[in-house]
Amino acid sequence: MQHRVYAHRGVSALAPENTLAAIKLCKAHHIKWFECDIDVIGDGTVILTHDSTLDRCTNRSGGYYHFTQADLNGIDAGSWFGESFQGEPLPTLAQLVQLMNEQKLNANIEIKSCEAGKAMALSLLDGLQQALTALEPEREVIISSFNHLFLAELKKRCPRIAVACLYESYQPLDDAITVLEWVGAEYIHLSQQGLSRETVARFNQAGYKVAVYTVNNTMRANELFNWGVFAVFSDVPHLYAERYRKS
Ligand code: G3P
Ligand code: CA
């Protein structure tokens, strides 16, 4: 099996997570696949962010569900990480898609939970579908979420899109497999905490490729690959052997 490393939130050990600066580092390090997180603002624009507030990763605070694109101007999503990233913008998904086309990158895009309710959740899916129309056909995308209802709705709308169910806890395994079937997922993404070789084997037997987060130790990654894990998410993808970064 060919194994893969996803640059988690971009090359997030070297640049502020979920910014174009972190994703641009993929090319410099010969990394083909990255992971990022998305949510939606009030006018339906999809943005890159892990958190539901601006507090941790920008120079602003509070929520963003009432924002329009104009409100994104001037947000500094880089200074918290280091002076050299001062002024790094908070990117939109449309800007990310353009970068993916330019730099020939592939993505695992994680839909965050969208805590603003059902209308915003549907707006997020609309925005995601709209942004992906600009993606060149050679580019590959996997959409993941802990919210499996979002994924089922997306798969209903776009049956050809590859999706991955994210889990923190997945016991009993047969229940998780029932959900994967119902969603129509191709992948399952699991935390490395408490994961066993037997669990990986069970999901593989059921026909699902397993990816594991967040693995910053390359020896641990090798162990997981030996168990049958297909891919790992890492904040330090540049430290992995080139064969994992290129596949
Ligand atoms: O998609 C894998 C991983 O990114 C899930 O956890 O909190 O880093 O988004 P988190
Ligand atoms: Ca994520």
Coordinates of N, CA and C and ligand atoms in Angstrom, one line a residue:
M1 N 0.9 -1.2 0.0 CA 0.0 0.0 0.0 C 0.9 1.2 0.0
Q2 N 0.5 2.2 -0.8 CA 1.2 3.5 -0.8 C 0.7 4.4 0.4
H3 N 1.6 4.9 1.2 CA 1.2 5.6 2.3 C 1.3 7.1 2.1
R4 N 0.6 7.9 2.9 CA 0.5 9.3 2.6 C 0.6 10.1 3.9
V5 N 1.2 11.3 3.8 CA 1.2 12.2 5.0 C 0.5 13.5 4.5
Y6 N -0.5 13.9 5.4 CA -1.2 15.2 5.1 C -0.6 16.3 6.0
A7 N -0.2 17.4 5.4 CA 0.2 18.6 6.1 C -1.0 19.1 6.9
H8 N -0.9 18.9 8.2 CA -2.1 19.2 9.1 C -2.2 20.7 9.3
R9 N -3.3 21.3 8.8 CA -3.6 22.7 8.8 C -2.5 23.5 8.0
G10 N -2.0 22.8 7.0 CA -0.8 23.3 6.3 C 0.5 22.8 7.0
V11 N 1.6 23.4 6.7 CA 2.8 23.0 7.4 C 2.8 23.8 8.7
S12 N 2.0 23.3 9.7 CA 1.6 24.2 10.8 C 2.7 24.3 11.9
A13 N 3.8 23.5 11.8 CA 4.9 23.7 12.7 C 5.8 24.9 12.2
L14 N 5.6 25.3 11.0 CA 6.5 26.3 10.4 C 5.8 27.6 10.1
A15 N 4.5 27.6 10.1 CA 3.7 28.8 9.7 C 2.4 28.8 10.3
P16 N 1.7 29.9 10.5 CA 0.4 29.9 11.2 C -0.6 29.0 10.5
E17 N -1.3 28.1 11.3 CA -2.2 27.1 10.8 C -3.3 27.8 9.9
N18 N -3.8 27.0 8.9 CA -4.9 27.4 8.1 C -4.8 28.7 7.4
T19 N -3.5 29.1 7.1 CA -3.3 30.3 6.3 C -2.7 29.9 5.0
L20 N -2.7 30.8 4.0 CA -2.1 30.4 2.7 C -0.6 30.3 2.9
A21 N 0.0 31.0 3.8 CA 1.4 30.9 4.1 C 1.8 29.5 4.5
A22 N 1.0 28.9 5.3 CA 1.3 27.5 5.8 C 1.1 26.5 4.6
I23 N 0.1 26.8 3.8 CA -0.2 25.9 2.7 C 0.9 26.0 1.5
K24 N 1.3 27.3 1.4 CA 2.4 27.5 0.3 C 3.6 26.7 0.7
L25 N 3.9 26.5 1.9 CA 5.1 25.7 2.3 C 5.1 24.3 1.8
C26 N 3.9 23.8 1.5 CA 3.8 22.4 1.0 C 4.7 22.3 -0.3
K27 N 4.6 23.2 -1.2 CA 5.3 23.1 -2.4 C 6.8 23.1 -2.1
A28 N 7.3 24.0 -1.3 CA 8.7 24.1 -0.9 C 9.2 22.8 -0.4
H29 N 8.4 22.0 0.3 CA 8.8 20.8 0.9 C 8.3 19.5 0.2
H30 N 7.9 19.7 -1.1 CA 7.5 18.6 -2.0 C 6.3 17.8 -1.4
I31 N 5.4 18.5 -0.7 CA 4.2 17.8 -0.1 C 3.0 18.1 -1.0
K32 N 2.4 17.0 -1.4 CA 1.2 17.1 -2.3 C -0.1 17.2 -1.7
W33 N -0.3 16.7 -0.5 CA -1.6 16.7 0.2 C -1.5 17.5 1.5
F34 N -2.5 18.4 1.7 CA -2.6 19.1 3.0 C -4.0 18.9 3.6
E35 N -4.2 19.2 4.8 CA -5.5 19.2 5.5 C -5.7 20.7 5.9
C36 N -7.0 21.1 5.9 CA -7.4 22.4 6.5 C -8.8 22.3 7.0
D37 N -9.2 23.3 7.8 CA -10.5 23.4 8.4 C -11.3 24.5 7.8
I38 N -12.6 24.3 7.6 CA -13.4 25.4 7.1 C -14.7 25.7 7.9
D39 N -15.1 26.9 7.8 CA -16.4 27.3 8.4 C -17.0 28.4 7.6
V40 N -18.2 28.9 7.9 CA -18.8 29.9 7.0 C -19.1 31.2 7.8
I41 N -19.1 32.3 7.1 CA -19.5 33.6 7.7 C -20.9 34.0 7.2
G42 N -21.4 35.1 7.7 CA -22.8 35.5 7.5 C -23.3 35.6 6.1
D43 N -22.4 36.0 5.2 CA -22.8 36.2 3.8 C -22.6 35.0 2.9
G44 N -22.3 33.9 3.6 CA -22.1 32.6 2.8 C -20.7 32.3 2.4
T45 N -19.8 33.3 2.6 CA -18.3 33.0 2.3 C -17.7 32.0 3.2
V46 N -17.1 31.0 2.6 CA -16.4 30.0 3.4 C -15.0 30.4 3.7
I47 N -14.6 30.3 5.0 CA -13.2 30.7 5.4 C -12.5 29.5 6.0
L48 N -11.2 29.7 6.1 CA -10.3 28.7 6.7 C -10.2 29.1 8.2
T49 N -10.6 28.2 9.0 CA -10.5 28.4 10.5 C -10.7 27.1 11.2
H50 N -10.0 26.8 12.2 CA -10.2 25.6 13.0 C -11.3 25.9 14.1
D51 N -11.2 27.2 14.7 CA -12.0 27.5 15.9 C -13.3 28.2 15.5
S52 N -14.2 28.3 16.4 CA -15.5 29.0 16.1 C -15.4 30.5 16.6
T53 N -14.2 30.9 17.1 CA -14.0 32.3 17.4 C -12.6 32.7 16.9
L54 N -12.4 34.0 16.8 CA -11.2 34.5 16.3 C -10.1 34.6 17.3
D55 N -10.4 34.2 18.6 CA -9.5 34.5 19.7 C -8.1 34.0 19.6
R56 N -8.0 32.7 19.3 CA -6.7 32.0 19.4 C -5.7 32.4 18.2
C57 N -6.2 32.5 17.0 CA -5.3 32.6 15.9 C -5.4 33.9 15.1
T58 N -6.0 34.9 15.7 CA -6.0 36.2 15.0 C -5.8 37.3 16.0
N59 N -5.7 38.6 15.5 CA -5.6 39.7 16.3 C -7.0 40.2 16.8
R60 N -8.0 39.5 16.5 CA -9.4 39.9 16.9 C -10.0 38.9 17.9
S61 N -11.2 39.2 18.4 CA -11.8 38.2 19.3 C -13.3 38.0 18.9
G62 N -13.9 37.0 19.5 CA -15.3 36.8 19.3 C -15.6 36.0 18.1
G63 N -16.9 35.8 17.8 CA -17.3 35.0 16.7 C -17.3 35.7 15.4
Y64 N -17.7 34.9 14.3 CA -17.6 35.5 12.9 C -18.9 35.2 12.1
Y65 N -19.9 34.6 12.7 CA -21.0 34.1 12.0 C -21.8 35.3 11.4
H66 N -21.7 36.5 12.0 CA -22.4 37.7 11.5 C -21.6 38.5 10.5
F67 N -20.4 38.0 10.1 CA -19.4 38.8 9.2 C -19.9 38.7 7.8
T68 N -19.4 39.7 7.0 CA -19.4 39.6 5.6 C -18.0 39.6 5.1
Q69 N -17.7 39.4 3.8 CA -16.3 39.4 3.4 C -15.6 40.7 3.7
A70 N -16.3 41.8 3.7 CA -15.6 43.1 4.0 C -15.0 43.1 5.5
D71 N -15.7 42.3 6.4 CA -15.2 42.3 7.7 C -13.9 41.5 7.9
L72 N -13.5 40.7 6.8 CA -12.3 39.9 6.9 C -11.1 40.8 6.7
N73 N -11.3 42.0 6.0 CA -10.2 42.9 5.7 C -9.5 43.3 7.0
G74 N -8.2 43.2 7.0 CA -7.4 43.7 8.2 C -7.3 42.7 9.3
I75 N -8.0 41.6 9.2 CA -7.7 40.6 10.2 C -6.3 40.0 10.0
D76 N -5.6 40.0 11.1 CA -4.2 39.5 11.1 C -4.2 38.1 11.7
A77 N -4.0 37.1 10.8 CA -4.0 35.7 11.2 C -2.6 35.1 11.4
G78 N -1.6 36.0 11.4 CA -0.2 35.5 11.4 C 0.6 35.9 12.6
S79 N 0.3 37.1 13.2 CA 1.2 37.7 14.2 C 1.3 36.8 15.4
W80 N 0.1 36.1 15.7 CA 0.1 35.2 16.9 C 1.2 34.1 16.8
F81 N 1.6 33.8 15.6 CA 2.6 32.7 15.4 C 4.0 33.2 15.4
G82 N 4.2 34.4 14.8 CA 5.5 35.0 14.8 C 5.5 36.3 14.0
E83 N 6.4 37.2 14.3 CA 6.5 38.5 13.7 C 6.6 38.5 12.2
S84 N 7.3 37.5 11.7 CA 7.5 37.4 10.2 C 6.2 37.2 9.5
F85 N 5.1 36.7 10.2 CA 3.9 36.5 9.5 C 2.8 37.6 9.8
Q86 N 3.3 38.7 10.3 CA 2.4 39.8 10.6 C 1.6 40.2 9.4
G87 N 0.3 40.4 9.5 CA -0.6 40.8 8.4 C -1.0 39.6 7.5
E88 N -0.7 38.4 7.8 CA -1.1 37.3 7.0 C -2.6 37.2 7.1
P89 N -3.3 37.2 5.9 CA -4.8 37.3 6.0 C -5.4 36.0 6.4
L90 N -6.7 36.1 6.8 CA -7.5 35.0 7.1 C -8.1 34.6 5.8
P91 N -7.8 33.4 5.2 CA -8.1 33.2 3.8 C -9.5 32.6 3.6
T92 N -10.1 32.9 2.4 CA -11.3 32.3 2.0 C -11.0 30.9 1.3
L93 N -12.1 30.1 1.2 CA -11.9 28.8 0.5 C -11.7 29.1 -1.0
A94 N -12.3 30.2 -1.5 CA -12.1 30.5 -3.0 C -10.6 30.8 -3.2
Q95 N -9.9 31.5 -2.3 CA -8.5 31.8 -2.4 C -7.7 30.5 -2.3
L96 N -8.1 29.7 -1.5 CA -7.4 28.4 -1.3 C -7.5 27.6 -2.6
V97 N -8.7 27.5 -3.2 CA -8.8 26.7 -4.4 C -7.9 27.3 -5.5
Q98 N -7.8 28.6 -5.6 CA -6.9 29.2 -6.6 C -5.5 28.7 -6.3
L99 N -5.1 28.7 -5.1 CA -3.7 28.3 -4.7 C -3.5 26.8 -5.1
M100 N -4.5 26.0 -4.8 CA -4.4 24.6 -5.1 C -4.2 24.4 -6.7
N101 N -4.9 25.2 -7.4 CA -4.7 25.1 -8.9 C -3.3 25.5 -9.3
E102 N -2.9 26.6 -8.7 CA -1.6 27.2 -9.1 C -0.4 26.3 -8.7
Q103 N -0.6 25.7 -7.5 CA 0.6 24.9 -7.0 C 0.4 23.4 -7.1
K104 N -0.7 23.0 -7.8 CA -1.0 21.6 -8.0 C -1.0 20.8 -6.7
L105 N -1.8 21.3 -5.8 CA -1.9 20.6 -4.5 C -3.3 19.9 -4.3
N106 N -3.3 18.9 -3.5 CA -4.6 18.2 -3.2 C -4.9 18.4 -1.7
A107 N -6.2 18.3 -1.4 CA -6.6 18.7 0.0 C -7.6 17.7 0.6
N108 N -7.4 17.6 1.9 CA -8.5 17.0 2.8 C -9.1 18.3 3.5
I109 N -10.3 18.6 3.1 CA -10.9 19.8 3.7 C -11.9 19.3 4.8
E110 N -11.7 19.8 6.0 CA -12.5 19.3 7.1 C -13.6 20.4 7.4
I111 N -14.8 20.0 7.3 CA -16.0 20.9 7.7 C -16.1 20.9 9.2
K112 N -15.9 22.1 9.8 CA -16.1 22.2 11.2 C -17.6 22.2 11.6
S113 N -17.9 22.2 12.9 CA -19.3 21.8 13.2 C -20.3 22.9 12.9
C114 N -19.9 24.1 12.7 CA -20.8 25.2 12.3 C -21.8 25.3 13.5
E115 N -21.4 26.0 14.5 CA -22.2 26.0 15.7 C -23.4 27.0 15.6
A116 N -23.5 27.7 14.4 CA -24.6 28.7 14.3 C -25.9 28.1 13.8
G117 N -26.0 26.8 13.7 CA -27.4 26.3 13.4 C -27.5 25.8 12.0
K118 N -28.7 25.3 11.7 CA -28.9 24.5 10.5 C -28.8 25.4 9.2
A119 N -29.4 26.6 9.3 CA -29.3 27.5 8.1 C -27.9 27.8 7.7
M120 N -27.0 28.0 8.7 CA -25.6 28.3 8.4 C -24.9 27.0 7.9
A121 N -25.3 25.9 8.4 CA -24.7 24.6 8.0 C -25.0 24.4 6.5
L122 N -26.3 24.7 6.1 CA -26.6 24.6 4.7 C -25.9 25.6 3.8
S123 N -25.7 26.8 4.4 CA -25.0 27.9 3.7 C -23.5 27.4 3.5
L124 N -23.0 26.7 4.5 CA -21.6 26.3 4.4 C -21.5 25.2 3.3
L125 N -22.4 24.3 3.2 CA -22.4 23.3 2.1 C -22.5 24.0 0.8
D126 N -23.4 25.0 0.7 CA -23.6 25.7 -0.6 C -22.3 26.4 -1.0
G127 N -21.7 27.0 0.0 CA -20.4 27.8 -0.3 C -19.3 26.8 -0.7
L128 N -19.3 25.7 0.0 CA -18.2 24.7 -0.3 C -18.4 24.2 -1.8
Q129 N -19.6 23.8 -2.1 CA -19.9 23.3 -3.5 C -19.5 24.4 -4.5
Q130 N -19.9 25.6 -4.2 CA -19.6 26.8 -5.1 C -18.1 26.9 -5.3
A131 N -17.4 27.0 -4.2 CA -15.9 27.2 -4.3 C -15.2 26.0 -5.1
L132 N -15.7 24.8 -4.9 CA -15.1 23.7 -5.5 C -15.3 23.7 -7.1
T133 N -16.3 24.4 -7.5 CA -16.5 24.4 -9.0 C -15.3 25.0 -9.7
A134 N -14.5 25.8 -9.0 CA -13.3 26.5 -9.6 C -12.1 25.6 -9.6
L135 N -12.2 24.4 -9.0 CA -11.0 23.5 -8.8 C -10.8 22.8 -10.1
E136 N -9.6 22.8 -10.6 CA -9.2 22.1 -11.8 C -9.5 20.6 -11.6
P137 N -9.9 19.9 -12.7 CA -10.3 18.5 -12.6 C -9.2 17.5 -12.1
E138 N -7.9 17.9 -12.4 CA -6.8 17.1 -11.9 C -6.6 17.1 -10.4
R139 N -7.1 18.1 -9.8 CA -6.9 18.3 -8.3 C -7.8 17.3 -7.6
E140 N -7.3 16.7 -6.5 CA -8.1 15.8 -5.7 C -8.5 16.4 -4.4
V141 N -9.7 16.1 -3.9 CA -10.2 16.6 -2.7 C -11.0 15.5 -1.9
I142 N -10.7 15.4 -0.6 CA -11.5 14.6 0.3 C -12.2 15.5 1.3
I143 N -13.5 15.4 1.5 CA -14.1 16.2 2.5 C -14.4 15.4 3.7
S144 N -14.0 15.9 4.9 CA -14.2 15.2 6.2 C -15.0 16.0 7.2
S145 N -15.5 15.3 8.2 CA -16.2 16.1 9.3 C -16.5 15.1 10.4
F146 N -16.5 15.7 11.6 CA -17.0 14.9 12.8 C -18.6 14.9 12.7
N147 N -19.1 15.8 11.9 CA -20.6 15.9 11.8 C -21.0 15.0 10.5
H148 N -21.4 13.8 10.8 CA -21.7 12.9 9.7 C -22.9 13.2 9.0
L149 N -23.8 14.0 9.6 CA -25.0 14.5 8.9 C -24.6 15.4 7.7
F150 N -23.7 16.3 8.0 CA -23.2 17.2 6.9 C -22.7 16.3 5.7
L151 N -21.9 15.3 6.1 CA -21.3 14.5 5.0 C -22.4 13.7 4.2
A152 N -23.4 13.2 4.9 CA -24.4 12.5 4.2 C -25.2 13.4 3.2
E153 N -25.4 14.7 3.7 CA -26.1 15.7 2.9 C -25.2 16.0 1.7
L154 N -23.9 16.2 1.9 CA -23.0 16.5 0.8 C -22.9 15.4 -0.2
K155 N -22.9 14.2 0.3 CA -22.8 13.0 -0.6 C -24.1 12.9 -1.5
K156 N -25.2 13.3 -0.8 CA -26.5 13.2 -1.6 C -26.4 14.2 -2.7
R157 N -25.9 15.4 -2.4 CA -25.8 16.5 -3.4 C -24.7 16.1 -4.5
C158 N -23.6 15.6 -4.1 CA -22.4 15.4 -5.0 C -21.9 14.0 -4.8
P159 N -22.6 12.9 -5.3 CA -22.2 11.6 -5.0 C -20.7 11.2 -5.4
R160 N -20.1 12.0 -6.3 CA -18.8 11.6 -6.7 C -17.7 12.2 -5.8
I161 N -18.1 13.0 -4.9 CA -17.1 13.6 -4.0 C -16.6 12.6 -2.9
A162 N -15.3 12.5 -2.7 CA -14.9 11.5 -1.7 C -15.0 12.1 -0.3
V163 N -15.6 11.3 0.6 CA -15.8 11.8 2.0 C -15.2 10.9 3.0
A164 N -14.8 11.5 4.2 CA -14.2 10.7 5.3 C -15.0 11.1 6.6
C165 N -15.4 10.1 7.3 CA -16.0 10.3 8.6 C -14.9 10.4 9.7
L166 N -14.9 11.5 10.4 CA -14.0 11.7 11.5 C -14.6 11.2 12.8
Y167 N -13.8 10.5 13.6 CA -14.3 10.0 14.9 C -13.3 10.3 16.0
E168 N -13.8 10.7 17.2 CA -13.0 10.7 18.4 C -13.2 9.3 19.1
S169 N -14.4 8.9 19.1 CA -14.7 7.6 19.7 C -15.6 6.8 18.8
Y170 N -15.2 5.5 18.6 CA -15.8 4.8 17.5 C -16.3 3.4 17.9
Q171 N -16.6 3.2 19.2 CA -17.0 1.9 19.7 C -18.5 1.9 19.8
P172 N -19.2 0.9 19.6 CA -18.7 -0.4 19.0 C -18.4 -0.2 17.5
L173 N -17.4 -0.9 17.0 CA -16.9 -0.7 15.6 C -18.0 -1.0 14.6
D174 N -18.9 -1.9 14.9 CA -19.9 -2.2 13.9 C -20.9 -1.0 13.7
D175 N -21.1 -0.3 14.8 CA -22.0 0.9 14.7 C -21.3 1.9 13.8
A176 N -20.0 2.1 14.0 CA -19.3 3.1 13.1 C -19.3 2.6 11.7
I177 N -19.2 1.3 11.4 CA -19.3 0.8 10.0 C -20.7 1.1 9.4
T178 N -21.7 0.9 10.3 CA -23.1 1.2 9.8 C -23.2 2.7 9.4
V179 N -22.6 3.6 10.1 CA -22.6 5.0 9.8 C -21.8 5.3 8.5
L180 N -20.7 4.7 8.4 CA -19.8 4.9 7.2 C -20.6 4.4 6.0
E181 N -21.3 3.3 6.1 CA -22.1 2.8 4.9 C -23.2 3.8 4.6
W182 N -23.9 4.3 5.7 CA -25.1 5.2 5.5 C -24.6 6.5 4.8
V183 N -23.5 7.0 5.3 CA -22.9 8.2 4.7 C -22.5 8.0 3.2
G184 N -22.0 6.8 3.0 CA -21.3 6.6 1.7 C -19.9 7.0 1.7
A185 N -19.2 6.9 2.9 CA -17.8 7.4 3.0 C -16.9 6.4 2.4
E186 N -15.7 6.9 2.0 CA -14.6 6.0 1.5 C -13.5 5.9 2.5
Y187 N -13.5 6.8 3.4 CA -12.4 6.9 4.4 C -12.9 7.0 5.8
I188 N -12.1 6.6 6.8 CA -12.4 6.9 8.2 C -11.1 7.5 8.8
H189 N -11.3 8.6 9.5 CA -10.2 9.4 10.1 C -10.3 9.3 11.6
L190 N -9.3 8.8 12.2 CA -9.3 8.4 13.7 C -8.2 9.1 14.4
S191 N -8.4 9.3 15.7 CA -7.3 9.8 16.6 C -6.4 8.6 16.8
Q192 N -5.1 9.0 17.1 CA -4.2 7.9 17.4 C -4.3 7.4 18.8
Q193 N -5.0 8.2 19.7 CA -5.1 7.8 21.1 C -6.0 6.6 21.2
G194 N -5.5 5.5 21.8 CA -6.3 4.3 22.0 C -6.5 3.5 20.8
L195 N -5.9 3.8 19.7 CA -6.1 3.0 18.5 C -5.3 1.7 18.6
S196 N -5.9 0.6 18.0 CA -5.2 -0.6 18.0 C -5.1 -1.2 16.6
R197 N -4.1 -2.1 16.4 CA -3.9 -2.8 15.2 C -5.2 -3.5 14.7
E198 N -5.9 -4.1 15.7 CA -7.2 -4.8 15.4 C -8.3 -3.9 14.9
T199 N -8.3 -2.7 15.5 CA -9.3 -1.7 15.0 C -9.1 -1.3 13.5
V200 N -7.8 -1.0 13.3 CA -7.4 -0.7 11.9 C -7.8 -1.8 10.9
A201 N -7.5 -3.0 11.4 CA -7.7 -4.2 10.5 C -9.2 -4.4 10.2
R202 N -10.0 -4.1 11.3 CA -11.5 -4.3 11.1 C -12.0 -3.3 10.1
F203 N -11.6 -2.0 10.2 CA -12.1 -1.0 9.2 C -11.5 -1.3 7.8
N204 N -10.3 -1.8 7.7 CA -9.8 -2.1 6.4 C -10.6 -3.3 5.8
Q205 N -10.9 -4.3 6.6 CA -11.6 -5.4 6.1 C -13.0 -5.0 5.6
A206 N -13.6 -4.0 6.3 CA -14.9 -3.5 5.8 C -14.8 -2.6 4.6
G207 N -13.5 -2.3 4.1 CA -13.3 -1.6 2.9 C -13.0 -0.2 3.0
Y208 N -12.7 0.3 4.2 CA -12.4 1.7 4.4 C -10.9 2.0 4.7
K209 N -10.4 3.0 4.0 CA -9.0 3.4 4.2 C -9.0 4.2 5.5
V210 N -8.0 4.0 6.3 CA -7.9 4.6 7.6 C -6.8 5.7 7.6
A211 N -7.1 6.9 8.1 CA -6.1 7.9 8.3 C -6.1 8.3 9.8
V212 N -5.0 8.7 10.3 CA -4.9 8.9 11.7 C -4.2 10.3 12.0
Y213 N -4.9 11.0 13.0 CA -4.3 12.3 13.5 C -3.9 12.2 14.9
T214 N -3.1 13.1 15.3 CA -2.1 14.0 14.6 C -0.8 13.4 15.0
V215 N 0.0 12.9 14.0 CA 1.1 12.1 14.3 C 2.4 12.9 13.9
N216 N 3.1 13.4 15.0 CA 4.3 14.2 14.8 C 5.6 13.4 15.0
N217 N 5.4 12.1 15.2 CA 6.6 11.3 15.4 C 6.7 10.3 14.3
T218 N 7.7 10.4 13.5 CA 7.8 9.5 12.3 C 7.9 8.0 12.6
M219 N 8.5 7.7 13.8 CA 8.6 6.3 14.2 C 7.2 5.7 14.5
R220 N 6.4 6.5 15.2 CA 5.0 6.1 15.4 C 4.2 6.0 14.1
A221 N 4.5 6.9 13.2 CA 3.8 6.8 11.9 C 4.2 5.5 11.2
N222 N 5.4 5.1 11.3 CA 5.8 3.8 10.7 C 5.1 2.6 11.3
E223 N 4.9 2.7 12.6 CA 4.2 1.6 13.3 C 2.7 1.6 12.8
L224 N 2.1 2.8 12.7 CA 0.7 2.8 12.2 C 0.6 2.3 10.7
F225 N 1.6 2.7 9.9 CA 1.6 2.2 8.5 C 1.7 0.7 8.5
N226 N 2.5 0.1 9.4 CA 2.6 -1.4 9.5 C 1.3 -2.0 9.9
W227 N 0.5 -1.3 10.7 CA -0.8 -1.8 11.1 C -1.9 -1.8 10.0
G228 N -1.5 -1.1 8.9 CA -2.5 -1.0 7.8 C -3.1 0.4 7.6
V229 N -2.6 1.4 8.4 CA -3.1 2.7 8.3 C -2.6 3.3 6.9
F230 N -3.5 4.0 6.3 CA -3.2 4.5 4.9 C -2.4 5.8 4.9
A231 N -2.8 6.7 5.9 CA -2.3 8.0 5.9 C -2.2 8.6 7.4
V232 N -1.3 9.5 7.6 CA -1.3 10.2 8.9 C -1.4 11.7 8.6
F233 N -1.9 12.5 9.6 CA -1.9 13.9 9.6 C -0.8 14.3 10.5
S234 N 0.0 15.3 10.0 CA 1.2 15.7 10.8 C 1.4 17.2 10.7
D235 N 1.8 17.8 11.8 CA 2.2 19.2 11.8 C 3.6 19.4 11.3
V236 N 4.3 18.3 11.2 CA 5.7 18.3 10.7 C 5.9 17.4 9.5
P237 N 5.1 17.6 8.5 CA 5.1 16.7 7.3 C 6.5 16.8 6.6
H238 N 7.2 18.0 6.8 CA 8.5 18.1 6.1 C 9.5 17.2 6.7
L239 N 9.3 16.6 7.9 CA 10.3 15.7 8.5 C 10.1 14.2 8.0
Y240 N 9.0 14.0 7.2 CA 8.7 12.6 6.7 C 9.5 12.4 5.4
A241 N 9.8 11.1 5.2 CA 10.5 10.7 4.0 C 9.7 11.2 2.7
E242 N 10.4 11.5 1.7 CA 9.8 12.2 0.5 C 8.7 11.3 -0.1
R243 N 8.8 10.0 0.0 CA 7.8 9.1 -0.6 C 6.5 9.2 0.0
Y244 N 6.4 9.6 1.3 CA 5.1 9.8 1.9 C 4.5 11.2 1.5
R245 N 5.4 12.1 1.3 CA 4.9 13.5 1.0 C 4.4 13.6 -0.4
K246 N 4.9 12.7 -1.3 CA 4.6 12.8 -2.7 C 3.4 12.0 -3.1
S247 N 2.9 11.1 -2.3 CA 1.9 10.1 -2.7 C 0.5 10.6 -2.5
Ligands
G3P1 O1 -8.7 15.9 10.4 C1 -7.9 15.5 11.3 C2 -7.8 16.4 12.5 O2 -7.5 17.7 11.9 C3 -9.0 16.5 13.3 O3 -8.8 17.3 14.5 O4 -9.0 19.3 15.9 O5 -7.0 19.1 14.4 O6 -9.3 19.5 13.4 P1 -8.5 18.9 14.5
CA2 CA -8.8 19.5 11.2

